[in-house]
Amino acid sequence: MRTGKWFRSALLASLTVSGLGFLSSCTPCVTYTQMCDLIGGAPVGTTTSSGRNVVLEDPGTIAAYHGFSCAESDQRGTEEVLKLEESLEIPRYAGNAAVFLNGWRMNYLSSDHHVGGLGTMISNIRLEDKTLKWQASGVLADKNFDDGYKWCYFYTVVAWNPTNLNLVVDQKDGSCDNRTPSDANFFITDNKGTTTALSSFPSFLFNPDFASGKTVAILPRGFGFKWSSECDTDHHLLQIGVNLDHGEAFVENEMKYKKGFFQDLTPVPVPQPPPADTVNQVDSGFVSWDTYAIFKDNDGRRGYGFGHMASGLGGKDVAVIQPPFSILPHEDTGVFGACLGEASGLQTKDVAVENVPYEYAIPMLTGWDIGCGCDDEHVTEVGTWLDEFHYDKAPNAPAGTLHYKVSSILRDKDGSPGHAYSHKVSILAFKPTASALAPDLIPFSPTGTGPLSFCRLEQNGTLLRVTIKNQGNGNAGASKTTVVFNNQPVTLDTPPVPAGGSVDLLFGVPRNCFSPDCSFRITVDSENQVDELSNEGNNTVGGGCLG
């Protein structure tokens, strides 16, 4: 027979490995170590609503789709972990595709309840001819897992022509048997050793093909939370949050990373045993990052389990723009505290990001923080997701504008008080525009940007040191730099400046410049020898020295 107590300790595994389902058992309770027995099983549930739109397409090169699907579990007795089999026909020109999670939403079908665990994920991704297939699963439950619920997930698919876009994707699942945990694209662990509700979990992916590019984007595919490994555990909810921090093509020597089922791996040195001179590695096929999580009620800290799954997207044409973001535990306001004046119900923001210097751009919901505006509460509905997006860029334009709509909800049956929320939407970008690869020469001072910062006199005030910096992504050829001292121009040859580099020149200061002060104007590339495309407007700066 199937019992709700299987769910109480087994949620995380059901959310972080492909094809998860319940086993028939009379065991009254399972521990974390038994969760891997739940791998396998057919899809459960049918789609109750869905939608999908093409949000970006450059025929012959790339197509992107954004969609959602919903399902319900409303059983007599124990509910089901919902699992939907999904597919999408990609264009004939596309040779590969990736799918990632871009939001989730779930609610109890009757009243409000405690939360024992919740989560959603995307797994079992495969491309069969021109059909991309995957499985999506989700769950919301209290300790008895006997209350019906509705679950929706939001996803984005990117399909591309490898001839026109140099990309490589790693979106395998891995296995929970821990025979090869380094191959797992997920981890399942707990918050042991923490003193607050905030946890930090380092992880990594390894794919030799990642070494072909400088950037690897970490694509979110799912998460799961569950209160501790104890039976009969559920609580009110005050706050829930996840922050998928930025990834780097870097792996740390002797660092322990979370991989697979409760495994701490040290991926370098490779091979084992380590040579005496092993050090950290960059651009060697590794990408590492930290995932932060919060799951709490009014208590400052409770034990919880957490799982997370991700894919890696590398190659020479991929980039990630990621805004700063952090999550911190909230505390309840207490009996005498004042509740936060947050709006109740669904909260939606329309956002525009200008000057994105890439041919194609797609938003990714990589961080979110949702909390009740006062004390912890029962939950009727919770979630956060991207509703829609589009990228506007005219042909041959140096940059485009990304528009997206992000929503969140957290409510009990009364819908009051409201909820606080914040989001991190990273930009998954492809193929820098010509302006993104152009040099950008500027006058630079290490002491600041004000006029006096450029007063860098030497040899008793007879020489002025001028630094020419190339803050662009392309190398700058030879040019000329001119300093005009009180209408007296002095021009010097400037050698080539590599991207990110700088050179210093010394200009003779005319004797009559100080009267009593000396003002001057610095212009780099003063004869327009370097093609900076749209970056020409910052070549001149005013400076001055006090007499």
Coordinates of C-alpha atoms in Angstrom, one line a residue:
M1 CA 0.0 0.0 0.0
R2 CA 1.1 3.6 -0.5
T3 CA 1.2 5.9 2.4
G4 CA 1.6 9.6 2.9
K5 CA 4.5 9.0 5.2
W6 CA 6.6 7.9 2.2
F7 CA 6.3 11.5 1.0
R8 CA 7.3 13.1 4.2
S9 CA 11.0 12.2 4.0
A10 CA 11.2 11.5 0.3
L11 CA 10.3 14.8 -1.3
L12 CA 13.8 15.9 -2.2
A13 CA 14.7 12.8 -4.2
S14 CA 11.4 13.0 -6.0
L15 CA 12.3 16.5 -7.2
T16 CA 15.9 16.2 -8.1
V17 CA 16.4 13.1 -10.2
S18 CA 14.7 12.0 -13.4
G19 CA 11.6 9.8 -13.4
L20 CA 10.9 9.9 -9.7
G21 CA 7.9 8.2 -8.1
F22 CA 6.7 6.4 -5.0
L23 CA 7.3 2.8 -4.1
S24 CA 4.6 0.7 -2.6
S25 CA 5.6 0.0 1.0
C26 CA 4.2 -0.4 4.5
T27 CA 7.3 1.2 6.0
P28 CA 5.9 3.9 8.4
C29 CA 8.7 6.4 7.6
V30 CA 11.8 6.7 5.4
T31 CA 15.0 8.5 6.0
Y32 CA 17.2 10.5 3.6
T33 CA 19.3 7.5 2.9
Q34 CA 16.2 5.6 1.5
M35 CA 15.1 8.4 -0.8
C36 CA 17.0 7.0 -3.8
D37 CA 14.8 4.0 -3.8
L38 CA 12.2 6.2 -5.3
I39 CA 13.9 6.6 -8.7
G40 CA 11.8 5.4 -11.7
G41 CA 8.2 5.4 -12.6
A42 CA 6.0 6.6 -15.4
P43 CA 4.5 10.1 -15.7
V44 CA 1.7 10.8 -13.2
G45 CA -1.1 13.2 -13.9
T46 CA -2.4 14.9 -17.0
T47 CA -2.0 18.4 -18.1
T48 CA -4.9 20.6 -17.1
S49 CA -3.7 23.8 -18.9
S50 CA -0.7 24.9 -20.9
G51 CA 0.6 27.5 -23.2
R52 CA 3.6 28.2 -25.3
N53 CA 4.9 31.1 -27.5
V54 CA 7.8 31.7 -29.8
V55 CA 9.6 34.6 -28.0
L56 CA 12.7 35.0 -30.2
E57 CA 13.7 33.7 -33.6
D58 CA 16.3 34.5 -36.1
P59 CA 15.5 31.9 -38.8
G60 CA 18.5 29.7 -39.6
T61 CA 20.3 30.5 -36.3
I62 CA 18.2 30.5 -33.1
A63 CA 14.7 30.1 -31.8
A64 CA 13.4 30.5 -28.2
Y65 CA 10.1 29.4 -26.7
H66 CA 8.5 30.2 -23.4
G67 CA 5.7 28.2 -22.0
F68 CA 3.9 26.7 -19.0
S69 CA 2.0 23.5 -18.0
C70 CA -0.2 22.8 -15.0
A71 CA -1.6 19.6 -13.4
E72 CA -3.6 18.7 -10.3
S73 CA -3.6 15.9 -7.8
D74 CA -6.9 15.4 -6.0
Q75 CA -7.0 11.9 -4.7
R76 CA -8.9 10.1 -2.0
G77 CA -6.2 9.6 0.6
T78 CA -2.6 10.0 -0.4
E79 CA -1.8 12.6 -3.2
E80 CA 0.6 12.1 -6.0
V81 CA 3.9 13.7 -7.0
L82 CA 2.9 15.1 -10.4
K83 CA 5.1 14.3 -13.4
L84 CA 4.4 15.5 -16.9
E85 CA 6.0 14.2 -20.1
E86 CA 6.6 17.2 -22.4
S87 CA 7.9 17.7 -25.9
L88 CA 8.5 20.4 -28.5
E89 CA 9.4 20.2 -32.2
I90 CA 12.4 22.4 -32.9
P91 CA 13.1 24.0 -36.3
R92 CA 14.8 21.9 -39.0
Y93 CA 17.8 24.2 -39.0
A94 CA 18.4 23.6 -35.2
G95 CA 20.9 20.9 -34.3
N96 CA 20.6 21.2 -30.6
A97 CA 18.4 22.6 -27.8
A98 CA 18.2 23.1 -24.1
V99 CA 15.3 23.6 -21.7
F100 CA 15.4 25.2 -18.3
L101 CA 13.1 26.2 -15.4
N102 CA 11.9 29.8 -15.5
G103 CA 9.3 29.8 -12.6
W104 CA 6.8 27.8 -10.6
R105 CA 3.4 28.2 -9.0
M106 CA 1.4 25.9 -6.7
N107 CA -1.7 26.0 -4.5
Y108 CA -3.8 23.8 -2.3
L109 CA -7.2 23.1 -3.8
S110 CA -9.0 23.6 -0.4
S111 CA -8.3 26.2 2.2
D112 CA -4.8 26.7 3.5
H113 CA -2.4 24.2 5.2
H114 CA 1.0 23.8 6.7
V115 CA 3.9 23.0 4.4
G116 CA 5.9 19.8 4.8
G117 CA 7.7 20.1 1.5
L118 CA 7.5 21.6 -2.0
G119 CA 9.5 21.9 -5.2
T120 CA 9.6 21.5 -8.9
M121 CA 12.2 20.3 -11.5
I122 CA 12.9 19.5 -15.1
S123 CA 14.8 16.2 -15.9
N124 CA 15.3 13.4 -18.4
I125 CA 16.0 15.9 -21.2
R126 CA 16.8 14.3 -24.6
L127 CA 16.7 15.3 -28.2
E128 CA 15.2 12.7 -30.5
D129 CA 15.6 13.7 -34.1
K130 CA 13.9 17.2 -34.1
T131 CA 11.8 16.6 -31.0
L132 CA 13.1 17.9 -27.6
K133 CA 11.6 15.8 -24.8
W134 CA 11.7 16.2 -21.0
Q135 CA 9.9 15.4 -17.8
A136 CA 8.7 18.0 -15.3
S137 CA 7.7 17.2 -11.8
G138 CA 6.3 19.2 -8.9
V139 CA 4.7 18.7 -5.4
L140 CA 3.2 20.7 -2.6
A141 CA 2.4 18.8 0.6
D142 CA 1.8 18.9 4.4
K143 CA 2.9 16.1 6.6
N144 CA 0.0 13.8 5.6
F145 CA 0.2 14.4 1.9
D146 CA -3.6 14.1 1.8
D147 CA -4.6 17.6 0.5
G148 CA -5.2 18.1 -3.1
Y149 CA -3.0 20.7 -4.9
K150 CA -2.5 22.3 -8.3
W151 CA 1.1 22.8 -9.7
C152 CA 2.3 24.8 -12.6
Y153 CA 5.8 25.2 -13.9
F154 CA 7.3 27.7 -16.4
Y155 CA 10.0 26.8 -18.9
T156 CA 12.1 28.3 -21.6
V157 CA 13.5 26.3 -24.6
V158 CA 16.4 27.5 -26.7
A159 CA 17.2 25.8 -30.0
W160 CA 20.1 26.7 -32.2
N161 CA 22.1 26.0 -35.3
P162 CA 25.6 24.8 -34.3
T163 CA 27.0 26.2 -37.6
N164 CA 26.0 29.8 -36.6
L165 CA 26.2 29.6 -32.8
N166 CA 29.1 28.0 -31.0
L167 CA 27.3 26.5 -27.9
V168 CA 27.7 23.3 -25.9
V169 CA 25.1 22.1 -23.4
D170 CA 25.4 19.6 -20.5
Q171 CA 21.9 18.7 -19.3
K172 CA 22.2 15.2 -18.1
D173 CA 20.7 14.1 -14.8
G174 CA 23.0 11.6 -13.2
S175 CA 22.1 8.9 -10.8
C176 CA 21.3 8.8 -7.1
D177 CA 23.2 5.5 -6.6
N178 CA 26.4 7.5 -6.0
R179 CA 28.5 5.2 -8.1
T180 CA 29.5 8.1 -10.2
P181 CA 28.3 11.2 -8.3
S182 CA 30.6 13.5 -10.3
D183 CA 28.3 12.9 -13.3
A184 CA 25.2 14.2 -11.4
N185 CA 23.8 17.6 -12.4
F186 CA 22.1 17.7 -9.0
F187 CA 22.8 17.6 -5.3
I188 CA 20.7 16.6 -2.3
T189 CA 21.8 17.6 1.1
D190 CA 20.7 19.3 4.3
N191 CA 21.5 22.5 6.2
K192 CA 23.6 20.7 8.9
G193 CA 26.2 23.0 10.5
T194 CA 24.3 26.3 9.9
T195 CA 23.3 28.7 12.7
T196 CA 20.6 30.5 10.7
A197 CA 18.0 29.6 8.1
L198 CA 20.4 30.6 5.4
S199 CA 22.5 27.8 3.8
S200 CA 25.2 27.9 1.1
F201 CA 26.0 24.9 -1.1
P202 CA 29.0 24.9 -3.5
S203 CA 28.7 22.6 -6.6
F204 CA 30.3 22.1 -10.0
L205 CA 29.9 20.6 -13.4
F206 CA 32.6 19.1 -15.6
N207 CA 32.5 18.8 -19.3
P208 CA 35.7 18.9 -21.5
D209 CA 33.8 20.9 -24.1
F210 CA 33.3 23.7 -21.7
A211 CA 37.0 24.5 -22.1
S212 CA 36.4 25.8 -25.6
G213 CA 34.8 29.1 -24.2
K214 CA 35.5 31.5 -21.4
T215 CA 31.9 31.5 -20.0
V216 CA 29.6 28.7 -18.8
A217 CA 26.0 29.7 -18.0
I218 CA 24.3 27.8 -15.2
L219 CA 20.7 27.1 -16.2
P220 CA 18.3 26.5 -13.4
R221 CA 16.3 23.2 -13.7
G222 CA 14.8 22.7 -10.3
F223 CA 14.8 22.8 -6.5
G224 CA 13.2 21.0 -3.6
F225 CA 12.7 21.8 0.1
K226 CA 11.6 19.6 3.0
W227 CA 11.5 20.1 6.7
S228 CA 14.2 17.8 8.3
S229 CA 14.3 14.0 8.0
E230 CA 11.8 13.4 10.8
C231 CA 8.4 11.9 10.3
D232 CA 5.2 13.9 10.8
T233 CA 6.9 17.3 10.2
D234 CA 5.3 20.3 8.7
H235 CA 5.2 24.0 9.7
H236 CA 3.9 27.4 8.8
L237 CA 5.9 29.3 6.2
L238 CA 7.5 32.7 6.8
Q239 CA 10.1 32.8 4.0
I240 CA 11.4 30.7 1.1
G241 CA 14.3 31.7 -1.1
V242 CA 16.9 30.5 -3.6
N243 CA 19.8 32.3 -5.2
L244 CA 21.8 30.6 -7.9
D245 CA 25.0 32.6 -7.7
H246 CA 27.2 33.3 -10.7
G247 CA 29.3 30.5 -12.1
E248 CA 32.9 30.7 -13.0
A249 CA 35.1 28.5 -15.2
F250 CA 37.1 27.7 -12.1
V251 CA 37.5 24.9 -9.6
E252 CA 39.3 25.0 -6.3
N253 CA 42.0 22.6 -5.2
E254 CA 40.8 20.4 -2.3
M255 CA 37.5 22.2 -2.1
K256 CA 34.5 20.0 -1.2
Y257 CA 31.5 20.4 -3.5
K258 CA 28.0 19.1 -3.2
K259 CA 27.2 16.4 -5.8
G260 CA 24.6 13.7 -6.1
F261 CA 23.0 12.2 -3.0
F262 CA 24.7 13.6 0.2
Q263 CA 28.1 13.5 -1.4
D264 CA 31.0 15.9 -0.9
L265 CA 33.4 15.7 -3.8
T266 CA 36.9 17.1 -4.3
P267 CA 37.1 17.2 -8.1
V268 CA 40.7 18.4 -8.3
P269 CA 43.3 17.3 -8.4
V270 CA 42.6 15.1 -11.4
P271 CA 43.8 12.4 -11.7
Q272 CA 44.1 11.1 -8.1
P273 CA 46.3 10.9 -6.2
P274 CA 47.4 14.6 -6.4
P275 CA 50.8 15.6 -7.6
A276 CA 52.7 17.8 -5.2
D277 CA 52.3 20.9 -7.2
T278 CA 48.5 20.7 -7.8
V279 CA 46.8 24.1 -7.8
N280 CA 43.4 25.6 -8.6
Q281 CA 42.2 25.3 -12.2
V282 CA 40.8 27.8 -14.7
D283 CA 39.3 27.1 -18.1
S284 CA 39.8 23.3 -17.8
G285 CA 36.2 22.1 -18.4
F286 CA 35.0 22.9 -14.9
V287 CA 32.4 25.4 -13.8
S288 CA 31.6 26.0 -10.2
W289 CA 29.1 28.1 -8.2
D290 CA 27.3 28.5 -4.9
T291 CA 23.5 28.0 -4.4
Y292 CA 22.0 29.8 -1.4
A293 CA 18.7 28.7 0.2
I294 CA 16.3 29.8 2.9
F295 CA 13.4 27.8 4.3
K296 CA 11.9 29.1 7.6
D297 CA 9.0 29.7 9.8
N298 CA 9.1 32.1 12.8
D299 CA 11.9 30.1 14.4
G300 CA 15.4 31.4 13.7
R301 CA 16.5 28.0 12.3
R302 CA 15.1 24.6 11.7
G303 CA 16.7 21.6 10.0
Y304 CA 15.7 21.2 6.4
G305 CA 16.7 19.2 3.3
F306 CA 17.4 21.0 0.1
G307 CA 18.0 19.8 -3.5
H308 CA 19.0 21.6 -6.6
M309 CA 19.5 20.7 -10.3
A310 CA 21.1 22.7 -13.1
S311 CA 22.5 22.5 -16.6
G312 CA 25.6 24.1 -18.1
L313 CA 25.7 26.0 -21.4
G314 CA 29.1 26.8 -22.6
G315 CA 30.8 27.7 -25.9
K316 CA 32.4 30.7 -27.5
D317 CA 29.1 32.5 -28.2
V318 CA 27.5 32.4 -24.8
A319 CA 27.6 35.1 -22.1
V320 CA 25.8 35.8 -18.8
I321 CA 24.8 39.2 -17.4
Q322 CA 24.0 38.8 -13.7
P323 CA 22.8 41.6 -11.4
P324 CA 24.0 41.6 -7.8
F325 CA 21.5 39.8 -5.5
S326 CA 21.5 38.3 -2.0
I327 CA 19.0 36.6 0.3
L328 CA 18.9 37.0 4.1
P329 CA 16.7 35.4 6.7
H330 CA 13.7 37.6 7.8
E331 CA 12.5 37.5 11.4
D332 CA 8.9 37.6 12.5
T333 CA 7.7 40.9 13.8
G334 CA 6.4 39.4 17.0
V335 CA 3.3 40.2 19.0
F336 CA 4.2 43.9 19.4
G337 CA 5.8 44.3 16.0
A338 CA 4.4 46.2 13.1
C339 CA 3.6 44.1 10.0
L340 CA 5.3 45.1 6.7
G341 CA 3.0 47.2 4.5
E342 CA 3.2 44.8 1.6
A343 CA 0.5 44.5 -1.0
S344 CA -1.6 41.3 -0.9
G345 CA -2.3 38.9 -3.7
L346 CA -0.4 38.6 -7.0
Q347 CA 2.5 41.0 -7.5
T348 CA 3.8 41.7 -11.0
K349 CA 6.6 43.8 -12.3
D350 CA 7.3 44.9 -15.9
V351 CA 11.1 45.4 -16.4
A352 CA 13.1 46.7 -19.3
V353 CA 16.9 46.3 -19.6
E354 CA 18.5 48.6 -22.1
N355 CA 21.9 48.6 -23.8
V356 CA 22.4 44.8 -23.9
P357 CA 25.3 44.4 -26.3
Y358 CA 24.4 41.0 -27.8
E359 CA 22.5 39.8 -30.8
Y360 CA 20.2 37.6 -28.7
A361 CA 19.1 37.8 -25.1
I362 CA 16.9 35.7 -22.8
P363 CA 16.0 36.3 -19.2
M364 CA 16.6 33.5 -16.6
L365 CA 14.9 33.6 -13.1
T366 CA 18.0 32.6 -11.1
G367 CA 17.1 34.1 -7.7
W368 CA 14.0 34.8 -5.7
D369 CA 13.0 35.6 -2.1
I370 CA 9.4 35.4 -1.0
G371 CA 8.2 36.1 2.6
C372 CA 5.1 36.8 4.6
G373 CA 4.7 40.5 5.6
C374 CA 4.2 39.7 9.3
D375 CA 4.4 36.3 11.0
D376 CA 4.5 32.9 9.5
E377 CA 1.3 31.7 8.0
H378 CA -0.6 28.7 6.6
V379 CA -0.2 28.5 2.8
T380 CA -2.8 28.5 0.2
E381 CA -0.7 29.5 -2.8
V382 CA 3.0 30.2 -3.4
G383 CA 5.2 30.7 -6.4
T384 CA 7.3 33.0 -8.6
W385 CA 7.7 33.0 -12.4
L386 CA 8.4 34.9 -15.6
D387 CA 5.1 35.5 -17.4
E388 CA 6.5 36.7 -20.7
F389 CA 9.5 38.4 -22.4
H390 CA 10.8 39.7 -25.7
Y391 CA 14.1 41.1 -26.9
D392 CA 14.1 44.2 -29.2
K393 CA 17.2 44.8 -31.3
A394 CA 17.3 46.5 -34.7
P395 CA 19.5 44.9 -37.4
N396 CA 23.1 46.2 -37.1
A397 CA 22.2 48.1 -33.9
P398 CA 25.0 48.1 -31.3
A399 CA 22.7 46.9 -28.5
G400 CA 19.1 45.8 -27.7
T401 CA 16.5 46.1 -25.0
L402 CA 15.2 43.1 -23.1
H403 CA 11.6 43.3 -21.7
Y404 CA 10.2 40.8 -19.2
K405 CA 7.4 40.4 -16.7
V406 CA 8.0 38.7 -13.4
S407 CA 5.3 37.7 -10.9
S408 CA 5.1 36.2 -7.4
I409 CA 2.5 35.2 -4.9
L410 CA 2.4 34.0 -1.3
R411 CA -1.0 33.9 0.5
D412 CA -3.1 32.1 3.0
K413 CA -6.9 31.7 2.6
D414 CA -7.5 35.3 3.8
G415 CA -4.9 36.8 1.6
S416 CA -3.8 39.2 4.3
P417 CA -1.2 40.5 5.2
G418 CA 0.6 40.7 1.9
H419 CA 4.0 39.3 1.0
A420 CA 7.5 40.7 0.4
Y421 CA 9.4 39.6 -2.6
S422 CA 12.6 40.2 -4.6
H423 CA 13.9 38.5 -7.8
K424 CA 17.1 38.1 -9.6
V425 CA 16.8 37.8 -13.4
S426 CA 20.0 37.0 -15.1
I427 CA 20.4 37.6 -18.9
L428 CA 21.5 34.6 -21.0
A429 CA 23.1 36.3 -24.0
F430 CA 24.4 35.0 -27.3
K431 CA 26.9 36.5 -29.8
P432 CA 28.2 39.9 -28.8
T433 CA 27.4 42.7 -31.2
A434 CA 30.2 44.4 -33.1
S435 CA 30.2 47.2 -30.6
A436 CA 30.7 44.7 -27.8
L437 CA 33.9 43.5 -29.5
A438 CA 35.2 47.0 -30.3
P439 CA 37.9 48.8 -28.4
D440 CA 37.0 51.7 -26.1
L441 CA 39.8 54.2 -25.3
I442 CA 39.3 56.6 -22.4
P443 CA 41.5 58.9 -20.4
F444 CA 42.0 57.3 -17.0
S445 CA 43.2 58.3 -13.5
P446 CA 43.7 55.8 -10.7
T447 CA 42.6 58.5 -8.1
G448 CA 39.1 59.3 -9.5
T449 CA 37.1 61.0 -12.3
G450 CA 37.1 64.6 -11.1
P451 CA 39.2 67.3 -12.9
L452 CA 41.8 67.4 -10.1
S453 CA 42.2 63.6 -10.4
F454 CA 43.9 64.1 -13.7
C455 CA 46.5 66.5 -12.2
R456 CA 49.4 64.0 -12.1
L457 CA 52.4 66.2 -12.3
E458 CA 56.0 65.0 -12.2
Q459 CA 59.5 66.6 -12.3
N460 CA 58.5 69.8 -10.4
G461 CA 55.4 70.3 -12.5
T462 CA 57.1 70.2 -15.9
L463 CA 55.5 66.9 -17.0
L464 CA 51.9 65.6 -16.9
R465 CA 51.3 61.8 -16.8
V466 CA 48.3 60.7 -18.8
T467 CA 47.0 57.1 -18.8
I468 CA 45.1 55.8 -21.8
K469 CA 43.0 52.8 -20.9
N470 CA 41.2 50.4 -23.3
Q471 CA 38.0 49.4 -21.4
G472 CA 36.6 47.7 -24.5
N473 CA 36.6 44.0 -25.6
G474 CA 38.7 44.6 -28.7
N475 CA 42.4 45.6 -29.2
A476 CA 43.1 49.2 -30.1
G477 CA 45.7 49.9 -32.8
A478 CA 48.2 52.8 -32.7
S479 CA 46.7 56.3 -32.3
K480 CA 47.4 59.8 -31.1
T481 CA 46.6 61.5 -27.8
T482 CA 46.3 65.3 -27.5
V483 CA 46.4 67.5 -24.4
V484 CA 45.3 71.1 -24.8
F485 CA 46.8 73.3 -22.1
N486 CA 45.0 76.7 -22.1
N487 CA 44.5 76.5 -25.9
Q488 CA 48.0 75.1 -26.5
P489 CA 47.7 71.6 -28.0
V490 CA 50.4 68.9 -27.4
T491 CA 50.1 65.7 -29.3
L492 CA 52.0 62.4 -28.8
D493 CA 52.0 59.1 -30.6
T494 CA 50.2 56.3 -28.6
P495 CA 51.2 52.7 -29.0
P496 CA 48.5 49.9 -29.5
V497 CA 46.5 49.2 -26.3
P498 CA 45.2 45.6 -25.9
A499 CA 41.6 45.0 -24.5
G500 CA 41.7 45.7 -20.8
G501 CA 45.2 47.3 -20.9
S502 CA 46.6 50.8 -20.6
V503 CA 49.6 52.9 -21.5
D504 CA 51.1 56.0 -19.9
L505 CA 52.4 59.0 -21.7
L506 CA 54.3 62.0 -20.4
F507 CA 53.3 65.5 -21.8
G508 CA 55.4 68.6 -21.3
V509 CA 53.5 71.3 -19.5
P510 CA 53.9 74.8 -21.1
R511 CA 55.5 77.2 -18.7
N512 CA 52.7 79.7 -19.1
C513 CA 49.9 77.2 -18.2
F514 CA 49.8 78.2 -14.5
S515 CA 48.1 81.6 -14.2
P516 CA 47.7 80.9 -11.3
D517 CA 46.0 77.5 -12.1
C518 CA 46.5 75.3 -15.1
S519 CA 43.5 73.8 -16.9
F520 CA 43.8 71.3 -19.7
R521 CA 41.7 68.9 -21.8
I522 CA 42.8 65.3 -22.6
T523 CA 41.5 63.6 -25.8
V524 CA 42.5 60.1 -26.6
D525 CA 42.4 58.9 -30.3
S526 CA 42.4 62.6 -31.1
E527 CA 42.7 61.9 -34.9
N528 CA 40.1 59.1 -35.0
Q529 CA 42.4 56.4 -36.0
V530 CA 40.8 53.7 -33.9
D531 CA 37.3 52.5 -34.9
E532 CA 35.4 52.4 -31.5
L533 CA 32.0 52.2 -33.2
S534 CA 29.5 53.5 -30.6
N535 CA 32.2 54.2 -28.0
E536 CA 33.6 57.5 -29.3
G537 CA 31.7 59.7 -26.9
N538 CA 34.0 59.2 -23.9
N539 CA 37.4 60.1 -25.4
T540 CA 37.7 63.5 -23.8
V541 CA 38.0 64.7 -20.2
G542 CA 38.7 68.0 -18.6
G543 CA 41.4 68.3 -16.0
G544 CA 43.2 71.0 -13.9
C545 CA 45.9 71.7 -11.4
L546 CA 45.8 74.3 -8.7
G547 CA 48.7 76.9 -8.8

